[in-house]
Tab-separated table of C-alpha atoms and ligand atoms in Angstrom:
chain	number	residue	atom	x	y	z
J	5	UNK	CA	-12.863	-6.996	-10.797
J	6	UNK	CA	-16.253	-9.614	-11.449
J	7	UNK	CA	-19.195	-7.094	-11.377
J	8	UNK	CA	-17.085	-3.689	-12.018
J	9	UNK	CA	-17.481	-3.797	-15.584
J	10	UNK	CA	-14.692	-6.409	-16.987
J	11	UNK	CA	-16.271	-9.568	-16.336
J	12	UNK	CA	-20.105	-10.667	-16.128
J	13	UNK	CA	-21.224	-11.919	-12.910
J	14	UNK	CA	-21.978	-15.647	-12.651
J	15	UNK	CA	-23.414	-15.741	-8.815
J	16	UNK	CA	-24.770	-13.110	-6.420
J	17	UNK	CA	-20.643	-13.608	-4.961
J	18	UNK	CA	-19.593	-12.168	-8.055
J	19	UNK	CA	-20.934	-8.481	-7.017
J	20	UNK	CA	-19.197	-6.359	-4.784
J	21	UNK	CA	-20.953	-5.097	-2.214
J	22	UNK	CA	-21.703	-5.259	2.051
J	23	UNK	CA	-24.342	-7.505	1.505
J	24	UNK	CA	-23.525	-10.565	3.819
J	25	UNK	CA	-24.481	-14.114	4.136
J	26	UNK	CA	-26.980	-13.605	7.167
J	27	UNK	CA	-28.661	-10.374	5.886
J	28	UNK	CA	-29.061	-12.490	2.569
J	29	UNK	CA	-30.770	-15.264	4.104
J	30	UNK	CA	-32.582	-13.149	6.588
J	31	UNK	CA	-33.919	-10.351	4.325
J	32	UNK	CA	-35.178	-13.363	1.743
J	33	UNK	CA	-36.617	-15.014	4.806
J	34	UNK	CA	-38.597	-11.904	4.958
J	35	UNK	CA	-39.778	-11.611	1.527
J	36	UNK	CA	-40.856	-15.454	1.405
J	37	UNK	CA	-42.946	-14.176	4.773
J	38	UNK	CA	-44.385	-11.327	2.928
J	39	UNK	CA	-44.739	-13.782	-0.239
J	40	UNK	CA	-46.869	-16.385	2.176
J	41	UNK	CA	-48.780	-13.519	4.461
J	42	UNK	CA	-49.057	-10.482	2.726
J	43	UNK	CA	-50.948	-8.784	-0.062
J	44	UNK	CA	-48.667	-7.279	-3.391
J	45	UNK	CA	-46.723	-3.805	-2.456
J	46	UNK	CA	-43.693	-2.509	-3.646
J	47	UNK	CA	-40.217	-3.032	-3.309
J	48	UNK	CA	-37.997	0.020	-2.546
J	49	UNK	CA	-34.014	0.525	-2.183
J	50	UNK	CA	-32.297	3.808	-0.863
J	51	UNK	CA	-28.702	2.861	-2.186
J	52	UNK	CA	-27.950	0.370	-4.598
J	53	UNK	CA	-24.644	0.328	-5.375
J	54	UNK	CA	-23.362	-2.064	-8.302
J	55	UNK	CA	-26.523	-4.059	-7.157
J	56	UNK	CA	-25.749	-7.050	-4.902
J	57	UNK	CA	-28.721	-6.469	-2.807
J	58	UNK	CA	-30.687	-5.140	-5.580
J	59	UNK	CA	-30.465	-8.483	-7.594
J	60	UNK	CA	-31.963	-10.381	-4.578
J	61	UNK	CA	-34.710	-8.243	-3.571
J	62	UNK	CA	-35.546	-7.782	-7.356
J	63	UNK	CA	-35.623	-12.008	-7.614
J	64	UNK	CA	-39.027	-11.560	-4.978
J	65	UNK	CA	-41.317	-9.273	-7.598
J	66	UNK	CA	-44.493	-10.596	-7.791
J	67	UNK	CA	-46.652	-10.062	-10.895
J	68	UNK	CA	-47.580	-6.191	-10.968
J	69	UNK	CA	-45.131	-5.667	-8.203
J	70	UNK	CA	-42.460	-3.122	-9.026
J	71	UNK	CA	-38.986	-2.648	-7.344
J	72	UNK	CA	-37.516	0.862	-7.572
J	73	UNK	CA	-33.941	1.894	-6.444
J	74	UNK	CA	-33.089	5.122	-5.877
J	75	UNK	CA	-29.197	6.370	-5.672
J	76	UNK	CA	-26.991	9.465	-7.261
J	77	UNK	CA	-24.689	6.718	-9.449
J	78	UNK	CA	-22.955	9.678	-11.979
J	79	UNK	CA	-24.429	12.529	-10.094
J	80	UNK	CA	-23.525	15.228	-7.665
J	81	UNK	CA	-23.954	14.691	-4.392
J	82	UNK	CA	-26.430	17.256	-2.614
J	83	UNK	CA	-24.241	18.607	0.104
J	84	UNK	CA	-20.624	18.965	0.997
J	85	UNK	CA	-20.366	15.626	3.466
J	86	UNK	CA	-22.545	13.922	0.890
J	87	UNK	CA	-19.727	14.489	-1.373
J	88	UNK	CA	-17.067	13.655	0.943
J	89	UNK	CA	-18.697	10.128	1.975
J	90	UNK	CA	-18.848	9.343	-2.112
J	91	UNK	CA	-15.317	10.196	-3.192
J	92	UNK	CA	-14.083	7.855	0.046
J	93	UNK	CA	-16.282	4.872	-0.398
J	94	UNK	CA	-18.111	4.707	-3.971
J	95	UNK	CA	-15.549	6.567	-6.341
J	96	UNK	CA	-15.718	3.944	-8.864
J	97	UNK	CA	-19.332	3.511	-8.925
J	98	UNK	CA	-21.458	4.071	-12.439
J	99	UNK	CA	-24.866	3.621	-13.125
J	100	UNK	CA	-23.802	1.450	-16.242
J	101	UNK	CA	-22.151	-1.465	-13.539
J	102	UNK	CA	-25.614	-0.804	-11.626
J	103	UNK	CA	-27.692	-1.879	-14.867
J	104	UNK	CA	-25.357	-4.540	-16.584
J	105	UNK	CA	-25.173	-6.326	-13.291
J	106	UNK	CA	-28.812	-6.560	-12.857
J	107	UNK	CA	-29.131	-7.346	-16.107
J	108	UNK	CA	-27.228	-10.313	-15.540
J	109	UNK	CA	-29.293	-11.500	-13.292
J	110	UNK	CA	-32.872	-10.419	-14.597
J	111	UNK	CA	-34.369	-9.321	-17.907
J	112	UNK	CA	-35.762	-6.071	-16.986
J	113	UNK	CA	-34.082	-2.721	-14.953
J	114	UNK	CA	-36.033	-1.778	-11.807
J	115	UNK	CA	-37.609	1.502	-11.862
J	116	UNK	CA	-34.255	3.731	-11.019
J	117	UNK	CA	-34.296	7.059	-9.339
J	118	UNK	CA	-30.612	8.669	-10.036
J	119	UNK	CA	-30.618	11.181	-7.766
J	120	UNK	CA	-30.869	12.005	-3.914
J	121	UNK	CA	-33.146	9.657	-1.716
J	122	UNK	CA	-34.860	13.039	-0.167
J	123	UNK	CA	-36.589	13.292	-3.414
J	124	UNK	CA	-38.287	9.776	-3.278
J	125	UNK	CA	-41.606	10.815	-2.172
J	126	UNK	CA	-41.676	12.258	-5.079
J	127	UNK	CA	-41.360	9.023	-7.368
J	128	UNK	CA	-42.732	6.543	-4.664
J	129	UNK	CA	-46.772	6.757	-3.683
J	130	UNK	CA	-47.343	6.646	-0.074
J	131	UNK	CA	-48.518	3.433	1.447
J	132	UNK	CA	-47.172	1.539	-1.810
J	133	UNK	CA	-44.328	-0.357	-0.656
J	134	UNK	CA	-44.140	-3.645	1.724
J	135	UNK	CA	-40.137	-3.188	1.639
J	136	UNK	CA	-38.048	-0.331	2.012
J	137	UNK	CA	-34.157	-1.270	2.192
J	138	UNK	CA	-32.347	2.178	3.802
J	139	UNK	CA	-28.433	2.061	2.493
J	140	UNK	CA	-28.028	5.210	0.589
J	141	UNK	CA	-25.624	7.625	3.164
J	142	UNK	CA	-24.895	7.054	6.275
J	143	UNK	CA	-25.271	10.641	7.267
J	144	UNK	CA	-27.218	11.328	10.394
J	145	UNK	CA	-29.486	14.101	8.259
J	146	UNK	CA	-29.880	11.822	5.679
J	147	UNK	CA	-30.478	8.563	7.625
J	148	UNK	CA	-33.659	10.268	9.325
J	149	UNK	CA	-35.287	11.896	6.304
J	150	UNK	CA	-34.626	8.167	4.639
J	151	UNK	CA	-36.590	6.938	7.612
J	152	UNK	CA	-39.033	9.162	8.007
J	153	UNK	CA	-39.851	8.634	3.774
J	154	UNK	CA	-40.099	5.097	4.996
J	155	UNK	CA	-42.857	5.661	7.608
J	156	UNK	CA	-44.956	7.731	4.695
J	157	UNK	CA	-44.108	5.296	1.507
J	158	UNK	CA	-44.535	1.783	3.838
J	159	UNK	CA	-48.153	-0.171	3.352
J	160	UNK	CA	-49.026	-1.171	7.122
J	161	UNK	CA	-47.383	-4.092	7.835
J	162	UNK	CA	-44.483	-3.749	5.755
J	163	UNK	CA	-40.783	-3.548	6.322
J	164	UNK	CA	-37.953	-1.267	6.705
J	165	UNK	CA	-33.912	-2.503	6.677
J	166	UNK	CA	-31.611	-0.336	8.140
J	167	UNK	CA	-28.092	-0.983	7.282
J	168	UNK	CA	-25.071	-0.173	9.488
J	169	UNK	CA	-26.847	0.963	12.001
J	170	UNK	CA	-24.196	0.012	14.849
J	171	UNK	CA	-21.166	0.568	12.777
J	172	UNK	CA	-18.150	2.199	14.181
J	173	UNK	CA	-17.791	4.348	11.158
J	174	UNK	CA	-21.239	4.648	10.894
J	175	UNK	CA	-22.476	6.261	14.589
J	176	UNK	CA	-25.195	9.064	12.380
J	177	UNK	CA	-27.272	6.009	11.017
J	178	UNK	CA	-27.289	4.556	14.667
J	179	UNK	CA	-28.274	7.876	16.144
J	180	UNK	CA	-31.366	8.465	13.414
J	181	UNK	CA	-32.493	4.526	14.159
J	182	UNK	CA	-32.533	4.077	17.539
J	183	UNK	CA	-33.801	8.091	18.070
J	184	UNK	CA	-36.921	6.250	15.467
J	185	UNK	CA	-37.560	3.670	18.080
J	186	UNK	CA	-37.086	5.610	21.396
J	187	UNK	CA	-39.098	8.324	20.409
J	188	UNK	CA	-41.220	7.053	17.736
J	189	UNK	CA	-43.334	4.621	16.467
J	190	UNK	CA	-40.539	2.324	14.898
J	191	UNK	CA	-40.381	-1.190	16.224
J	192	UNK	CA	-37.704	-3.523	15.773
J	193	UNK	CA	-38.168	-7.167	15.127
J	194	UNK	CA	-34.528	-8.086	14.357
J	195	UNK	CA	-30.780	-7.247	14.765
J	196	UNK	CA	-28.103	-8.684	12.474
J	197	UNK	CA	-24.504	-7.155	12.871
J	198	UNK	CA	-24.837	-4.965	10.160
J	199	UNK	CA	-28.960	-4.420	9.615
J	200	UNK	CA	-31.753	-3.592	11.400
J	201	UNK	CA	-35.096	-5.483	10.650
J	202	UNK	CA	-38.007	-3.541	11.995
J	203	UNK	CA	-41.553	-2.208	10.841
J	204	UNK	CA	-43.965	1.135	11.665
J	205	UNK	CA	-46.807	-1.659	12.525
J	206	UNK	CA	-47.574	-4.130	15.136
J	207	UNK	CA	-44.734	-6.715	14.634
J	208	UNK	CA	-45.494	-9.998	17.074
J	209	UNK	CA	-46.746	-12.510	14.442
J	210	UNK	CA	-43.663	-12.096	11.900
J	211	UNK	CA	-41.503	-11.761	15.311
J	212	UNK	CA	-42.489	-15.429	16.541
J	213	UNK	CA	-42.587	-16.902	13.017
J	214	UNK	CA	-39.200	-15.674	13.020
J	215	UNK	CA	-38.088	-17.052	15.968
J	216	UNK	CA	-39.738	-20.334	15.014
J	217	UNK	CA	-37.460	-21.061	11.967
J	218	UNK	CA	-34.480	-19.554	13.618
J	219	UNK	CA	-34.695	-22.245	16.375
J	220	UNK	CA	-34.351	-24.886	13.045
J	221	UNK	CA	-30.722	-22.742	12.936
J	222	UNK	CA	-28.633	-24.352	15.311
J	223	UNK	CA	-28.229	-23.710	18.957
J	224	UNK	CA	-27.007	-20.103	19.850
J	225	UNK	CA	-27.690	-18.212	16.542
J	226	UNK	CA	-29.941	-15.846	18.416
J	227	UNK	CA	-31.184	-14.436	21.738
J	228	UNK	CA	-34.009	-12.302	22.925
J	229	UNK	CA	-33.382	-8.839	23.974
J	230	UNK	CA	-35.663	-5.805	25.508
J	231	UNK	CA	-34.488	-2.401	23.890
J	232	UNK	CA	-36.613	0.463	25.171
J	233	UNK	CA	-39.768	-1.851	26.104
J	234	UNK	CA	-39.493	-3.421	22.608
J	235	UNK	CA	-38.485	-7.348	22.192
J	236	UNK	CA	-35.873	-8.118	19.606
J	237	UNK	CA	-34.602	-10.848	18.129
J	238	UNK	CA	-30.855	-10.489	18.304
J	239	UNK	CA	-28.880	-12.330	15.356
J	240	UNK	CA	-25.726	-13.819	17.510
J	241	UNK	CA	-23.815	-16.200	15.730
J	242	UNK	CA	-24.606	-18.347	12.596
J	243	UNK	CA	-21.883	-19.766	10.902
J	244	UNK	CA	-23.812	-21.365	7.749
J	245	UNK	CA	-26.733	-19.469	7.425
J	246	UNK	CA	-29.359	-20.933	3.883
J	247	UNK	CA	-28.243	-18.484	1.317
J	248	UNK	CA	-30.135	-18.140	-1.589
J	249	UNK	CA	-28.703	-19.357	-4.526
J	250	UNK	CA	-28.753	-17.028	-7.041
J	251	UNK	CA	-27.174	-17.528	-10.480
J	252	UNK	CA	-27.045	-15.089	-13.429
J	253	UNK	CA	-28.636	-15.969	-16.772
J	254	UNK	CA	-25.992	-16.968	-19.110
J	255	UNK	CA	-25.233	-19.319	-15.618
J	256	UNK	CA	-28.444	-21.329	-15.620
J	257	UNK	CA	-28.776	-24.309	-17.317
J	258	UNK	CA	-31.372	-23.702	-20.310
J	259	UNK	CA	-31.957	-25.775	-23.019
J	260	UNK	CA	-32.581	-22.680	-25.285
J	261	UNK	CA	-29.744	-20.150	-24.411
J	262	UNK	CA	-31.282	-17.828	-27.104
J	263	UNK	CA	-34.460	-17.480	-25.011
J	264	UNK	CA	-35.006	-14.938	-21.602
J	265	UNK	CA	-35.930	-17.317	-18.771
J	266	UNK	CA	-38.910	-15.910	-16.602
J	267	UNK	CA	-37.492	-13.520	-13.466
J	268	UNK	CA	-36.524	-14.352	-10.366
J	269	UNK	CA	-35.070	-17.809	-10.110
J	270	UNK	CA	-34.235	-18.011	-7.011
J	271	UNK	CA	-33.125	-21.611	-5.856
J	272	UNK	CA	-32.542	-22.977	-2.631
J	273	UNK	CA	-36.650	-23.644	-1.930
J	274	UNK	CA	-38.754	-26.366	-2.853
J	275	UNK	CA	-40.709	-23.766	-4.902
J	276	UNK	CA	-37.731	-22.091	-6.778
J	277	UNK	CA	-36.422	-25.201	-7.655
J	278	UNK	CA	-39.843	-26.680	-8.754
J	279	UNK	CA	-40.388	-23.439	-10.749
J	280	UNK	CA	-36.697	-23.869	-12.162
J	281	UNK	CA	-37.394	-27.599	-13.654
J	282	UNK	CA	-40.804	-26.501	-14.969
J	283	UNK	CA	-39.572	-23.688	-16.964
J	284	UNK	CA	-36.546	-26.232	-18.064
J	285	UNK	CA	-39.192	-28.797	-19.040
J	286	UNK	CA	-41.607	-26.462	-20.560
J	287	UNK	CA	-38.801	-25.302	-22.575
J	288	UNK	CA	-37.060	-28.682	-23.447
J	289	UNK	CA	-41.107	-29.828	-24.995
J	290	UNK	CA	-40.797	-26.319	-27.006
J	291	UNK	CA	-37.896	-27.571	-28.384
J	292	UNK	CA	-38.836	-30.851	-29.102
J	293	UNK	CA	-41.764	-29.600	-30.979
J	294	UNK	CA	-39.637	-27.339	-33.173
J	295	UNK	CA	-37.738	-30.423	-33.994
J	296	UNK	CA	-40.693	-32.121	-35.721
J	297	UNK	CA	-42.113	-29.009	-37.541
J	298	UNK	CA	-41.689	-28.368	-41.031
J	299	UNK	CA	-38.593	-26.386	-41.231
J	300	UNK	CA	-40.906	-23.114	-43.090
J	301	UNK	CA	-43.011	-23.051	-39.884
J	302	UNK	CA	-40.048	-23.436	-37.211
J	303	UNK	CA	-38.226	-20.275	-38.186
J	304	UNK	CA	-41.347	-18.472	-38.697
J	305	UNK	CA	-42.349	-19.417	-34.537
J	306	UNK	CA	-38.600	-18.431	-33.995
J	307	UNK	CA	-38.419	-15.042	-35.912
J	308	UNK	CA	-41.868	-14.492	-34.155
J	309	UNK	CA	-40.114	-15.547	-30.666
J	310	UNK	CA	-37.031	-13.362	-31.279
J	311	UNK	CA	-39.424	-10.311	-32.167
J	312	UNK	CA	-41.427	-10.403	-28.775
J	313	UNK	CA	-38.344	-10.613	-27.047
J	314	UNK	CA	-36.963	-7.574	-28.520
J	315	UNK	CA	-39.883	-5.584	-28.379
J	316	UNK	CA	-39.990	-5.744	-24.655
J	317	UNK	CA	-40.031	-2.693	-22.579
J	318	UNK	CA	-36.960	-1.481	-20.509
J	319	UNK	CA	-38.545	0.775	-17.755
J	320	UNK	CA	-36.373	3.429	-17.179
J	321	UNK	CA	-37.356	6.501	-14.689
J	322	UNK	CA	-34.637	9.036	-14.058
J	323	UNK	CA	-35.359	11.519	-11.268
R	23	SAM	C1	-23.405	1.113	0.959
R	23	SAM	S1	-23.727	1.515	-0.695
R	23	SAM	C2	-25.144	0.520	-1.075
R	23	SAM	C3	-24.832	-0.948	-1.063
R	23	SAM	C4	-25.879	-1.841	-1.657
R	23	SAM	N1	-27.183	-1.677	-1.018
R	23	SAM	C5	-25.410	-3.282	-1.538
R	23	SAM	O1	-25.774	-3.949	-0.539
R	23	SAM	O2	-24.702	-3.749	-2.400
R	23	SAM	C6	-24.386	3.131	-0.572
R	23	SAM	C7	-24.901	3.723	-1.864
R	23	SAM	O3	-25.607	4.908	-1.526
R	23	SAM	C8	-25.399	5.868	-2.525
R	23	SAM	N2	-25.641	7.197	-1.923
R	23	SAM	C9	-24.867	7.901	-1.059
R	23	SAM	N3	-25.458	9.067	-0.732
R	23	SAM	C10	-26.638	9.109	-1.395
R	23	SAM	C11	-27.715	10.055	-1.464
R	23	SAM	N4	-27.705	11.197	-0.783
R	23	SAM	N5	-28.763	9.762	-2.250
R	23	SAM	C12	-28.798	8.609	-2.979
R	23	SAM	N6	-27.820	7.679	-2.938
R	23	SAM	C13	-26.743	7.925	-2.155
R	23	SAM	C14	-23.982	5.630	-3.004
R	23	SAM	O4	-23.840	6.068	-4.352
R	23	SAM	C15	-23.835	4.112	-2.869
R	23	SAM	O5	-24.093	3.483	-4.088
């Protein structure tokens, strides 16, 4: 199966996963907001899986911005349900299809945390993060201490992403989210079928902006809603939302396939794509220029090239 190990993944389709098309576009709608209107913070996923949502929140690191994902991969669960919910739904999972997949997709690993997400605090400063993506279990217990970590690791203003949080299967993670908003400070801005889009700040601006570009969507993707006093944008139906493009590196057309391209090509903006065709161009005059060097100097620049490369740091963090 593509992104279990046998074969590489070419696209972010490739990896399994319940990431879907709208929570794609909408969460990267989200980071582009943060990207235009908010100072660096860092990214932050309770459950990672084999990495589909991993690869696209890890394609919005700014310089000096660090994603970290936190999740047991080959270890024991903490408690007997815990263990339960892994051998039914994540029995094949390894740490190794985590990292290769990412790899495939970006040159470095995010920070990872293999262990439980109620030791995150631990690894995470408060106030650091502008994202916190919560889709490690779905255990009631585990939902709210997830939720409360996001309250004390979230910068103001940033973002927390509940997922299944109205799944039939799933009614602990609706009980801890909605028992955050009724009766504290959480505030939702947004409601997809599967995730919930809200923040621990004052939400309006990002709300409207939202609703702004949504309007561009085609009639009847969302409505309005009061929950609890609190207006929400309700994701209703939205057959072709803009999904991010997102290819893996031996997938991208490069005119040196020996060389790492920089992280984070994400296409599907003006700005990705622009970014794509300078690196392509900066790399195709490169190559020119090795053409018409003496052949002495060209493989010293590409033994020097090849060095660099190899020397560069894997960060690794195992909690
Ligand atoms: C639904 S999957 C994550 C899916 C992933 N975010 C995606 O969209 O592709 C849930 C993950 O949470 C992990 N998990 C379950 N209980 C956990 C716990 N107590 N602490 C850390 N991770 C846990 C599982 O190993 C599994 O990889």
């Amino acid at each position: 199966m593509p992104g279990l190990g046998v074969r590489a993944p070419r696209t972010l389709d490739d990896v399994p996963g319940w990431f879907y098309p709208p929570d794609q576009a909408l969460m990267t709608w989200f980071l582009r907001w943060q990207d235009r209107h908010e100072p660096l913070g860092d990214l932050l996923e309770l459950g990672a899986y084999v990495g589909k949502s991993a690869i696209l929140i890890g394609s919005h690191l700014r310089s000096s911005e660090r994603l970290t994902v936190c999740d047991l991969f080959d270890s024991p669960a903490p408690d007997a349900d815990n263990v339960v919910e892994m051998s039914r739904s994540y029995s094949t999972l390894t740490r190794l299809t985590f990292e290769s997949n990412y790899l495939a997709f970006h040159h470095e690993l995010p920070v990872i945390i293999e262990g439980p997400t109620s030791v995150i605090c631990d690894h995470v400063a408060p106030a650091s993060c502008r994202l916190v993506h919560i889709d490690a279990s779905h255990l009631y217990q585990h939902v709210r201490t997830d939720i409360e970590a996001s309250r004390v690791l979230l910068r103001p203003g940033g973002l927390v992403v509940c997922d299944d949080y109205r799944a039939a299967h799933t009614p602990g993670v609706a009980a801890a989210v909605w028992s955050a908003v009724t009766s504290g400070d959480l505030q939702p801005i947004c409601l997809t079928p599967h995730k919930f889009y809200g923040t621990w700040s004052a939400s309006e601006r990002i709300r409207e902006d939202l609703v702004e570009w949504l309007t561009t969507q085609g009639p009847g993707t969302f409505d309005l809603q009061t929950v609890a006093g609190h207006p929400v944008v309700r994701i209703n139906r939205w057959p072709d939302p803009p999904r991010p493009s997102l290819r893996a590196i031996h997938a991208r057309p490069t005119l040196l396939s020996h060389e790492p391209e920089v992280d984070g090509a994400v296409a599907g903006d003006a700005s990705g794509a622009a970014g794509g065709w300078a690196r392509n161009a900066r790399a195709w005059s490169r190559k020119t220029a090795l053409q018409w060097l003496p052949p002495v100097l060209t493989s010293a620049i590409r033994n020097a090239r090849r060095a660099r490369y190899q020397r560069q740091p894997r960060v690794r963090d195992t909690g």
